[in-house]
């Protein structure tokens, strides 16, 4: 009984702190090594990108396969880039989302 109470307390604390996600994070392909000391984790970035895609009606693309993630620093800012691809080379069958690590701002770049 003591163990069950402890597990419930830990689970409740995790929910209160935001450590437990209500929906699972989709798969992704981390191309670069995971950065150390950044504000967001790869799971955070994929969850934010998935919400963005769902809110903007791009669910067909995100269901085609896992995004490829690369990281970069440009002019002192840290960025996550997620590439989404379908199974063709037609224009518009791919796109990229860039997420600023400090602000969480997402920028959409349509496939050409």
Short mmCIF file of the C-alpha atoms (twelve columns), coordinates in Angstrom:
data_MODEL
# 
_entry.id   MODEL 
# 
loop_
_atom_site.group_PDB 
_atom_site.id 
_atom_site.type_symbol 
_atom_site.label_atom_id 
_atom_site.label_alt_id 
_atom_site.label_comp_id 
_atom_site.label_asym_id 
_atom_site.label_seq_id 
_atom_site.Cartn_x 
_atom_site.Cartn_y 
_atom_site.Cartn_z 
_atom_site.pdbx_PDB_model_num 
ATOM 1   C CA . UNK A 1   0.000  0.000  0.000   1 
ATOM 2   C CA . UNK A 2   2.835  2.351  0.831   1 
ATOM 3   C CA . UNK A 3   4.402  1.822  -2.636  1 
ATOM 4   C CA . UNK A 4   1.094  2.521  -4.447  1 
ATOM 5   C CA . UNK A 5   0.690  5.749  -2.472  1 
ATOM 6   C CA . UNK A 6   4.242  6.777  -3.381  1 
ATOM 7   C CA . UNK A 7   3.653  6.077  -7.082  1 
ATOM 8   C CA . UNK A 8   0.431  8.098  -7.039  1 
ATOM 9   C CA . UNK A 9   2.214  10.982 -5.320  1 
ATOM 10  C CA . UNK A 10  5.061  10.889 -7.857  1 
ATOM 11  C CA . UNK A 11  2.587  10.764 -10.768 1 
ATOM 12  C CA . UNK A 12  0.603  13.679 -9.370  1 
ATOM 13  C CA . UNK A 13  3.769  15.713 -8.860  1 
ATOM 14  C CA . UNK A 14  4.857  14.955 -12.433 1 
ATOM 15  C CA . UNK A 15  1.531  16.183 -13.793 1 
ATOM 16  C CA . UNK A 16  1.693  19.353 -11.682 1 
ATOM 17  C CA . UNK A 17  5.206  20.074 -12.935 1 
ATOM 18  C CA . UNK A 18  4.321  19.352 -16.543 1 
ATOM 19  C CA . UNK A 19  6.571  16.308 -16.762 1 
ATOM 20  C CA . UNK A 20  3.837  13.980 -17.989 1 
ATOM 21  C CA . UNK A 21  2.483  14.591 -21.482 1 
ATOM 22  C CA . UNK A 22  -1.192 14.105 -22.237 1 
ATOM 23  C CA . UNK A 23  -0.377 12.837 -25.734 1 
ATOM 24  C CA . UNK A 24  2.658  10.832 -26.808 1 
ATOM 25  C CA . UNK A 25  5.382  12.576 -28.782 1 
ATOM 26  C CA . UNK A 26  5.554  11.369 -32.396 1 
ATOM 27  C CA . UNK A 27  8.733  9.670  -33.578 1 
ATOM 28  C CA . UNK A 28  11.540 11.780 -35.020 1 
ATOM 29  C CA . UNK A 29  14.987 11.365 -36.534 1 
ATOM 30  C CA . UNK A 30  17.631 13.357 -34.641 1 
ATOM 31  C CA . UNK A 31  20.227 14.027 -37.375 1 
ATOM 32  C CA . UNK A 32  22.582 16.095 -35.205 1 
ATOM 33  C CA . UNK A 33  23.633 15.075 -31.698 1 
ATOM 34  C CA . UNK A 34  21.155 16.288 -29.085 1 
ATOM 35  C CA . UNK A 35  22.336 19.698 -27.863 1 
ATOM 36  C CA . UNK A 36  23.298 20.086 -24.213 1 
ATOM 37  C CA . UNK A 37  22.202 23.095 -22.203 1 
ATOM 38  C CA . UNK A 38  19.444 24.208 -24.553 1 
ATOM 39  C CA . UNK A 39  16.061 25.246 -23.142 1 
ATOM 40  C CA . UNK A 40  14.005 22.799 -25.227 1 
ATOM 41  C CA . UNK A 41  14.489 19.069 -25.678 1 
ATOM 42  C CA . UNK A 42  13.865 17.185 -28.932 1 
ATOM 43  C CA . UNK A 43  10.596 15.898 -27.419 1 
ATOM 44  C CA . UNK A 44  9.522  19.475 -26.590 1 
ATOM 45  C CA . UNK A 45  10.316 20.616 -30.125 1 
ATOM 46  C CA . UNK A 46  8.456  17.759 -31.816 1 
ATOM 47  C CA . UNK A 47  5.436  18.264 -29.537 1 
ATOM 48  C CA . UNK A 48  5.369  22.018 -30.371 1 
ATOM 49  C CA . UNK A 49  5.783  21.333 -34.104 1 
ATOM 50  C CA . UNK A 50  3.022  18.718 -34.035 1 
ATOM 51  C CA . UNK A 51  0.640  21.156 -32.302 1 
ATOM 52  C CA . UNK A 52  1.525  23.807 -34.908 1 
ATOM 53  C CA . UNK A 53  0.815  21.379 -37.770 1 
ATOM 54  C CA . UNK A 54  -2.481 20.284 -36.251 1 
ATOM 55  C CA . UNK A 55  -3.577 23.902 -35.663 1 
ATOM 56  C CA . UNK A 56  -2.748 24.873 -39.258 1 
ATOM 57  C CA . UNK A 57  -4.255 21.805 -40.926 1 
ATOM 58  C CA . UNK A 58  -1.025 20.142 -42.060 1 
ATOM 59  C CA . UNK A 59  -1.814 16.783 -40.500 1 
ATOM 60  C CA . UNK A 60  -1.368 14.816 -43.763 1 
ATOM 61  C CA . UNK A 61  2.294  15.799 -43.882 1 
ATOM 62  C CA . UNK A 62  3.084  15.014 -40.271 1 
ATOM 63  C CA . UNK A 63  1.568  11.544 -40.592 1 
ATOM 64  C CA . UNK A 64  3.795  10.602 -43.573 1 
ATOM 65  C CA . UNK A 65  6.837  9.863  -41.465 1 
ATOM 66  C CA . UNK A 66  9.056  11.189 -38.726 1 
ATOM 67  C CA . UNK A 67  10.618 14.621 -39.165 1 
ATOM 68  C CA . UNK A 68  14.381 14.940 -39.478 1 
ATOM 69  C CA . UNK A 69  15.761 17.329 -36.841 1 
ATOM 70  C CA . UNK A 70  18.923 19.405 -37.120 1 
ATOM 71  C CA . UNK A 71  20.150 22.116 -34.765 1 
ATOM 72  C CA . UNK A 72  22.060 25.288 -35.509 1 
ATOM 73  C CA . UNK A 73  23.228 28.531 -33.932 1 
ATOM 74  C CA . UNK A 74  22.830 31.676 -36.037 1 
ATOM 75  C CA . UNK A 75  23.796 35.141 -34.810 1 
ATOM 76  C CA . UNK A 76  23.841 33.881 -31.226 1 
ATOM 77  C CA . UNK A 77  20.352 32.343 -31.411 1 
ATOM 78  C CA . UNK A 78  19.754 28.598 -31.141 1 
ATOM 79  C CA . UNK A 79  17.422 26.993 -33.681 1 
ATOM 80  C CA . UNK A 80  15.803 23.617 -34.216 1 
ATOM 81  C CA . UNK A 81  14.889 22.748 -37.823 1 
ATOM 82  C CA . UNK A 82  12.388 19.977 -38.519 1 
ATOM 83  C CA . UNK A 83  12.060 18.672 -42.065 1 
ATOM 84  C CA . UNK A 84  8.811  16.943 -43.038 1 
ATOM 85  C CA . UNK A 85  8.716  14.937 -46.275 1 
ATOM 86  C CA . UNK A 86  6.148  12.993 -48.252 1 
ATOM 87  C CA . UNK A 87  7.043  10.267 -50.719 1 
ATOM 88  C CA . UNK A 88  7.486  12.428 -53.802 1 
ATOM 89  C CA . UNK A 89  9.638  15.287 -55.055 1 
ATOM 90  C CA . UNK A 90  6.683  17.436 -56.132 1 
ATOM 91  C CA . UNK A 91  6.682  21.032 -54.907 1 
ATOM 92  C CA . UNK A 92  4.801  21.345 -51.647 1 
ATOM 93  C CA . UNK A 93  5.271  17.706 -50.644 1 
ATOM 94  C CA . UNK A 94  7.771  18.776 -48.042 1 
ATOM 95  C CA . UNK A 95  8.278  21.694 -45.683 1 
ATOM 96  C CA . UNK A 96  10.439 22.807 -42.798 1 
ATOM 97  C CA . UNK A 97  9.623  24.284 -39.416 1 
ATOM 98  C CA . UNK A 98  12.274 26.306 -37.605 1 
ATOM 99  C CA . UNK A 99  11.850 26.794 -33.871 1 
ATOM 100 C CA . UNK A 100 13.768 29.374 -31.864 1 
ATOM 101 C CA . UNK A 101 15.031 27.584 -28.744 1 
ATOM 102 C CA . UNK A 102 14.724 30.640 -26.466 1 
ATOM 103 C CA . UNK A 103 11.350 31.974 -27.587 1 
ATOM 104 C CA . UNK A 104 9.620  28.868 -28.954 1 
ATOM 105 C CA . UNK A 105 8.618  30.910 -32.013 1 
ATOM 106 C CA . UNK A 106 7.898  28.706 -35.036 1 
ATOM 107 C CA . UNK A 107 8.615  29.728 -38.612 1 
ATOM 108 C CA . UNK A 108 7.155  27.778 -41.568 1 
ATOM 109 C CA . UNK A 109 9.139  27.333 -44.788 1 
ATOM 110 C CA . UNK A 110 7.147  25.770 -47.641 1 
ATOM 111 C CA . UNK A 111 8.754  23.182 -49.856 1 
ATOM 112 C CA . UNK A 112 9.647  24.400 -53.317 1 
# 
